[in-house]
Each structure stands twice: as C-alpha cells, then as structure tokens.
PDB file of C-alpha atoms in Angstrom:
ATOM      1  CA  MET A   1      30.646  48.831  15.306  1.00 52.00           C
ATOM      2  CA  HIS A   2      33.734  50.372  13.707  1.00 54.00           C
ATOM      3  CA  PHE A   3      36.659  48.483  12.219  1.00 55.00           C
ATOM      4  CA  PRO A   4      39.890  50.328  11.418  1.00 56.00           C
ATOM      5  CA  GLY A   5      40.467  50.627   7.697  1.00 53.00           C
ATOM      6  CA  CYS A   6      36.797  49.970   6.856  1.00 53.00           C
ATOM      7  CA  ASN A   7      34.815  52.960   5.576  1.00 55.00           C
ATOM      8  CA  ILE A   8      31.449  51.281   5.018  1.00 58.00           C
ATOM      9  CA  SER A   9      28.716  52.949   7.001  1.00 67.00           C
ATOM     10  CA  HIS A  10      26.054  51.095   8.914  1.00 62.00           C
ATOM     11  CA  LEU A  11      23.440  52.529   6.574  1.00 61.00           C
ATOM     12  CA  ALA A  12      25.164  51.097   3.494  1.00 63.00           C
ATOM     13  CA  VAL A  13      25.382  47.650   5.117  1.00 61.00           C
ATOM     14  CA  ALA A  14      21.700  47.778   6.091  1.00 62.00           C
ATOM     15  CA  ALA A  15      20.689  48.835   2.565  1.00 63.00           C
ATOM     16  CA  SER A  16      22.754  46.029   1.026  1.00 63.00           C
ATOM     17  CA  LEU A  17      21.207  43.490   3.371  1.00 60.00           C
ATOM     18  CA  ALA A  18      17.690  44.740   2.620  1.00 61.00           C
ATOM     19  CA  LEU A  19      18.319  44.504  -1.118  1.00 59.00           C
ATOM     20  CA  TRP A  20      19.771  40.985  -0.756  1.00 56.00           C
ATOM     21  CA  VAL A  21      16.813  39.818   1.339  1.00 56.00           C
ATOM     22  CA  GLN A  22      14.314  41.211  -1.188  1.00 55.00           C
ATOM     23  CA  THR A  23      16.014  39.579  -4.154  1.00 53.00           C
ATOM     24  CA  GLY A  24      16.339  36.339  -2.188  1.00 53.00           C
ATOM     25  CA  TYR A  25      12.548  36.077  -2.171  1.00 58.00           C
ATOM     26  CA  ALA A  26      11.993  37.335  -5.722  1.00 64.00           C
ATOM     27  CA  ALA A  27      11.740  33.789  -7.138  1.00 78.00           C
ATOM     28  CA  ARG A  28       9.321  31.343  -5.595  1.00 73.00           C
ATOM     29  CA  GLU A  29       7.972  27.927  -6.457  1.00 78.00           C
ATOM     30  CA  GLU A  30       4.812  26.348  -5.119  1.00 77.00           C
ATOM     31  CA  HIS A  31       3.554  22.808  -5.547  1.00 77.00           C
ATOM     32  CA  THR A  32       0.044  21.633  -4.841  1.00 76.00           C
ATOM     33  CA  PHE A  33      -0.781  17.950  -5.027  1.00 75.00           C
ATOM     34  CA  GLU A  34      -3.549  15.618  -4.012  1.00 77.00           C
ATOM     35  CA  VAL A  35      -3.197  13.311  -1.042  1.00 77.00           C
ATOM     36  CA  SER A  36      -5.602  10.482  -0.339  1.00 72.00           C
ATOM     37  CA  VAL A  37      -5.769   7.338   1.706  1.00 73.00           C
ATOM     38  CA  SER A  38      -8.025   4.336   1.536  1.00 72.00           C
ATOM     39  CA  ILE A  39      -8.330   2.472   4.816  1.00 75.00           C
ATOM     40  CA  PRO A  40     -10.249  -0.771   4.324  1.00 71.00           C
ATOM     41  CA  THR A  41     -12.630  -2.212   6.850  1.00 75.00           C
ATOM     42  CA  HIS A  42     -11.356  -5.222   8.734  1.00 82.00           C
ATOM     43  CA  ASP A  43     -14.500  -7.113   7.712  1.00 90.00           C
ATOM     44  CA  PHE A  44     -14.051  -7.115   3.919  1.00 92.00           C
ATOM     45  CA  TYR A  45     -11.276  -6.116   1.549  1.00 93.00           C
ATOM     46  CA  VAL A  46      -9.672  -7.260  -1.693  1.00 94.00           C
ATOM     47  CA  LEU A  47      -6.607  -5.091  -2.291  1.00 94.00           C
ATOM     48  CA  PRO A  48      -3.498  -5.469  -4.426  1.00 96.00           C
ATOM     49  CA  VAL A  49      -0.305  -5.796  -2.384  1.00 96.00           C
ATOM     50  CA  ASP A  50       1.180  -3.177  -4.740  1.00 94.00           C
ATOM     51  CA  PRO A  51      -1.351  -0.313  -4.513  1.00 86.00           C
ATOM     52  CA  GLY A  52      -0.011   1.171  -7.749  1.00 88.00           C
ATOM     53  CA  PHE A  53      -1.143  -1.904  -9.688  1.00 92.00           C
ATOM     54  CA  VAL A  54      -4.677  -0.590 -10.211  1.00 88.00           C
ATOM     55  CA  GLU A  55      -3.581   3.047 -10.497  1.00 87.00           C
ATOM     56  CA  ARG A  56      -1.269   2.733 -13.485  1.00 90.00           C
ATOM     57  CA  GLU A  57      -1.395   1.074 -16.881  1.00 92.00           C
ATOM     58  CA  GLN A  58       0.024  -2.440 -16.866  1.00 94.00           C
ATOM     59  CA  GLN A  59       2.299  -3.499 -19.721  1.00 94.00           C
ATOM     60  CA  MET A  60       2.211  -7.019 -21.121  1.00 95.00           C
ATOM     61  CA  ASN A  61       5.703  -7.512 -22.508  1.00 95.00           C
ATOM     62  CA  TRP A  62       6.321  -9.137 -25.880  1.00 95.00           C
ATOM     63  CA  ASN A  63       8.682 -12.123 -25.745  1.00 94.00           C
ATOM     64  CA  LEU A  64      10.801 -11.913 -28.904  1.00 93.00           C
ATOM     65  CA  VAL A  65      12.204 -15.428 -28.488  1.00 94.00           C
ATOM     66  CA  ASN A  66       8.925 -17.348 -28.522  1.00 92.00           C
ATOM     67  CA  GLY A  67       6.566 -14.729 -30.030  1.00 91.00           C
ATOM     68  CA  THR A  68       4.170 -14.521 -27.097  1.00 93.00           C
ATOM     69  CA  LEU A  69       2.957 -11.972 -24.583  1.00 95.00           C
ATOM     70  CA  GLU A  70       4.281 -12.359 -21.051  1.00 97.00           C
ATOM     71  CA  PRO A  71       1.459 -12.670 -18.494  1.00 97.00           C
ATOM     72  CA  LEU A  72       0.783 -10.091 -15.800  1.00 97.00           C
ATOM     73  CA  ARG A  73       1.183 -11.340 -12.247  1.00 97.00           C
ATOM     74  CA  THR A  74       0.491  -9.662  -8.923  1.00 97.00           C
ATOM     75  CA  LEU A  75      -0.719 -10.528  -5.436  1.00 98.00           C
ATOM     76  CA  PHE A  76      -3.878  -9.465  -3.608  1.00 97.00           C
ATOM     77  CA  ASP A  77      -4.683  -9.430   0.100  1.00 97.00           C
ATOM     78  CA  VAL A  78      -8.211 -10.748   0.683  1.00 96.00           C
ATOM     79  CA  ARG A  79     -10.353 -10.915   3.803  1.00 96.00           C
ATOM     80  CA  SER A  80     -14.036 -11.401   4.515  1.00 95.00           C
ATOM     81  CA  THR A  81     -15.347 -12.135   7.994  1.00 93.00           C
ATOM     82  CA  SER A  82     -18.842 -12.782   6.627  1.00 91.00           C
ATOM     83  CA  GLY A  83     -18.039 -15.707   4.326  1.00 92.00           C
ATOM     84  CA  ALA A  84     -16.414 -16.696   1.062  1.00 96.00           C
ATOM     85  CA  VAL A  85     -15.275 -14.148  -1.514  1.00 96.00           C
ATOM     86  CA  SER A  86     -16.553 -14.484  -5.060  1.00 96.00           C
ATOM     87  CA  ALA A  87     -15.384 -12.646  -8.165  1.00 96.00           C
ATOM     88  CA  ARG A  88     -16.495 -12.020 -11.711  1.00 96.00           C
ATOM     89  CA  LEU A  89     -15.427 -10.000 -14.713  1.00 96.00           C
ATOM     90  CA  GLY A  90     -17.264  -6.733 -15.376  1.00 95.00           C
ATOM     91  CA  HIS A  91     -16.849  -7.262 -19.138  1.00 96.00           C
ATOM     92  CA  GLU A  92     -15.003  -9.529 -21.560  1.00 97.00           C
ATOM     93  CA  PRO A  93     -11.286  -8.779 -21.152  1.00 97.00           C
ATOM     94  CA  VAL A  94      -9.686  -8.051 -24.527  1.00 96.00           C
ATOM     95  CA  LEU A  95      -6.901  -5.980 -25.982  1.00 96.00           C
ATOM     96  CA  SER A  96      -7.585  -4.177 -29.254  1.00 95.00           C
ATOM     97  CA  ASN A  97      -5.591  -2.214 -31.789  1.00 94.00           C
ATOM     98  CA  GLY A  98      -8.769  -1.004 -33.515  1.00 94.00           C
ATOM     99  CA  ARG A  99      -8.687  -3.867 -36.004  1.00 94.00           C
ATOM    100  CA  ASP A 100      -7.518  -6.998 -34.183  1.00 95.00           C
ATOM    101  CA  LEU A 101      -8.455  -8.420 -30.779  1.00 95.00           C
ATOM    102  CA  ILE A 102      -6.458 -10.408 -28.251  1.00 96.00           C
ATOM    103  CA  ALA A 103      -8.616 -12.181 -25.661  1.00 97.00           C
ATOM    104  CA  LEU A 104      -7.328 -12.449 -22.088  1.00 97.00           C
ATOM    105  CA  ASN A 105      -7.633 -15.181 -19.467  1.00 98.00           C
ATOM    106  CA  VAL A 106      -8.022 -13.761 -15.966  1.00 98.00           C
ATOM    107  CA  ILE A 107      -7.257 -16.156 -13.120  1.00 98.00           C
ATOM    108  CA  PHE A 108      -7.660 -15.118  -9.476  1.00 98.00           C
ATOM    109  CA  ASN A 109      -6.379 -17.495  -6.796  1.00 98.00           C
ATOM    110  CA  ASN A 110      -6.134 -20.260  -9.432  1.00 98.00           C
ATOM    111  CA  GLN A 111      -9.815 -19.823 -10.406  1.00 98.00           C
ATOM    112  CA  PRO A 112     -10.598 -18.710 -13.985  1.00 98.00           C
ATOM    113  CA  LEU A 113     -12.946 -15.709 -13.903  1.00 98.00           C
ATOM    114  CA  LEU A 114     -16.042 -15.403 -16.077  1.00 97.00           C
ATOM    115  CA  LEU A 115     -18.901 -12.906 -16.321  1.00 97.00           C
ATOM    116  CA  THR A 116     -20.690 -14.862 -13.562  1.00 97.00           C
ATOM    117  CA  ASN A 117     -19.619 -15.162  -9.923  1.00 95.00           C
ATOM    118  CA  THR A 118     -17.039 -17.769  -8.985  1.00 95.00           C
ATOM    119  CA  VAL A 119     -15.897 -18.444  -5.423  1.00 96.00           C
ATOM    120  CA  VAL A 120     -12.229 -17.444  -5.377  1.00 98.00           C
ATOM    121  CA  VAL A 121     -11.493 -17.588  -1.637  1.00 97.00           C
ATOM    122  CA  PRO A 122     -13.440 -20.067   0.530  1.00 96.00           C
ATOM    123  CA  ASP A 123     -14.873 -18.814   3.816  1.00 94.00           C
ATOM    124  CA  THR A 124     -12.270 -20.591   5.986  1.00 94.00           C
ATOM    125  CA  GLU A 125      -9.408 -18.762   4.219  1.00 95.00           C
ATOM    126  CA  ALA A 126     -11.298 -15.497   3.795  1.00 95.00           C
ATOM    127  CA  ASN A 127     -12.126 -15.278   7.501  1.00 94.00           C
ATOM    128  CA  ILE A 128      -8.472 -15.177   8.565  1.00 95.00           C
ATOM    129  CA  GLY A 129      -7.217 -13.346   5.461  1.00 94.00           C
ATOM    130  CA  SER A 130      -5.153 -14.605   2.537  1.00 96.00           C
ATOM    131  CA  ARG A 131      -2.595 -13.372   0.046  1.00 98.00           C
ATOM    132  CA  VAL A 132      -3.548 -14.756  -3.363  1.00 98.00           C
ATOM    133  CA  PRO A 133      -2.248 -14.460  -6.948  1.00 99.00           C
ATOM    134  CA  LEU A 134      -3.825 -12.724  -9.922  1.00 98.00           C
ATOM    135  CA  LEU A 135      -2.712 -13.921 -13.349  1.00 98.00           C
ATOM    136  CA  ILE A 136      -3.712 -12.287 -16.630  1.00 97.00           C
ATOM    137  CA  GLU A 137      -2.542 -14.044 -19.775  1.00 98.00           C
ATOM    138  CA  ALA A 138      -3.132 -13.487 -23.479  1.00 97.00           C
ATOM    139  CA  ILE A 139      -4.874 -16.168 -25.530  1.00 97.00           C
ATOM    140  CA  THR A 140      -2.963 -16.671 -28.780  1.00 95.00           C
ATOM    141  CA  PRO A 141      -5.297 -15.884 -31.715  1.00 94.00           C
ATOM    142  CA  ASP A 142      -5.804 -18.670 -34.289  1.00 93.00           C
ATOM    143  CA  ALA A 143      -3.911 -16.630 -36.900  1.00 92.00           C
ATOM    144  CA  GLY A 144      -1.212 -15.655 -34.405  1.00 92.00           C
ATOM    145  CA  PHE A 145      -0.476 -12.218 -33.006  1.00 94.00           C
ATOM    146  CA  SER A 146      -0.625  -9.264 -35.414  1.00 93.00           C
ATOM    147  CA  ALA A 147       1.730  -6.321 -35.025  1.00 93.00           C
ATOM    148  CA  GLY A 148       0.297  -3.146 -33.501  1.00 93.00           C
ATOM    149  CA  GLU A 149      -0.318  -1.118 -30.371  1.00 94.00           C
ATOM    150  CA  TYR A 150      -3.017  -2.810 -28.279  1.00 95.00           C
ATOM    151  CA  PHE A 151      -5.022  -1.394 -25.386  1.00 95.00           C
ATOM    152  CA  GLY A 152      -7.799  -2.698 -23.179  1.00 95.00           C
ATOM    153  CA  SER A 153      -9.043  -2.990 -19.628  1.00 94.00           C
ATOM    154  CA  VAL A 154      -9.864  -5.675 -17.115  1.00 96.00           C
ATOM    155  CA  GLN A 155     -12.654  -5.069 -14.610  1.00 95.00           C
ATOM    156  CA  LEU A 156     -12.747  -7.322 -11.542  1.00 96.00           C
ATOM    157  CA  VAL A 157     -15.825  -7.326  -9.287  1.00 95.00           C
ATOM    158  CA  PHE A 158     -15.561  -8.904  -5.827  1.00 95.00           C
ATOM    159  CA  ASP A 159     -18.427  -9.805  -3.502  1.00 94.00           C
ATOM    160  CA  ALA A 160     -18.544 -11.092   0.042  1.00 91.00           C
ATOM    161  CA  SER A 161     -20.898 -14.015   0.506  1.00 79.00           C
ATOM    162  CA  PHE A 162     -23.056 -14.054   3.574  1.00 66.00           C
ATOM    163  CA  PRO A 163     -23.400 -17.396   5.352  1.00 60.00           C
ATOM    164  CA  MET A 164     -26.821 -19.042   5.239  1.00 56.00           C
ATOM    165  CA  HIS A 165     -28.382 -19.892   8.598  1.00 49.00           C
TER     166      HIS A 165
END
C-alpha cells in the first residue's frame, strides 16, 4: 500500500512491528499457587461457617476500658446421620508469653469442653444438621493480666456417636 507523501517502506514497517512485538514479550510474570477443596461427606461434618477461621491466627482483642480480653466467637455447621456429636479438647487451651499463662474456656454449642468427650449436639439435631456457636474466652488470672505478647492454640476433636441397638 502506498500513501502520497509517506516514504516509509513496507520493510521498515515490518521491522518496526517485529521489534515492538519482541520487546512486548520481553517482560513476563508468572504466578503459581495452590488450590484445594474439602468436600465433606453428608453423613458427618463439623465445619466453621467461615472456612478461614481455622486457617489463620485468631486475635483476642484487648479491651482498654475494662482491662479484659474480648472472647472469640464463630459459628460451625454440624451434621451426623449416625448419632450425637461429641467433642473434647486435644490439650489444655492456654496462651503464654513464655513467663505467664492465660487459661481459656472453650464452649461449643453452650457446652464447656474438657479433655474428655462431651455431647455437644444431640442426635436429633445432628441428624438434620445444625449451626452452632463456638465461644473461646480468657479466664482472668488471680493476679490480673500481665502485659506481653501471648500465643497459644486450641485443638478441638469431634466424634460421631453410633447409636446402640
């Protein structure tokens, strides 16, 4: 194609385009990330409504007004077609700063959890499925709370009970 007043040859245009295309691909970014999914059985599950709850560290906020730690609260979906659901703690739940300890109360569906099994969802509710609360609250030490950075973990263990015949 020839335009009057334009002296650029087809070869020069092609070379410019080739150079532009090559430099257009000179920088490149790649991202690789993990993808997973957990699909529960319809027979038994105990899952937080917010799936990120168990995947990220939970922060108990300090209340400056009354000098206490705000409790953690979340909801769980629970179902068991084979009977009641029981729960227990995997270990004593405490926060530590390396010197001081803060004990935690863990309450699932209004039932305090211990190191031994406690029925937390009766079979009639578990069979159809329920959404129930989890509450984790700090127990104020006798000497009060000491300043510091505290860390700890809470391990919940859930079991489906099988009906006796």
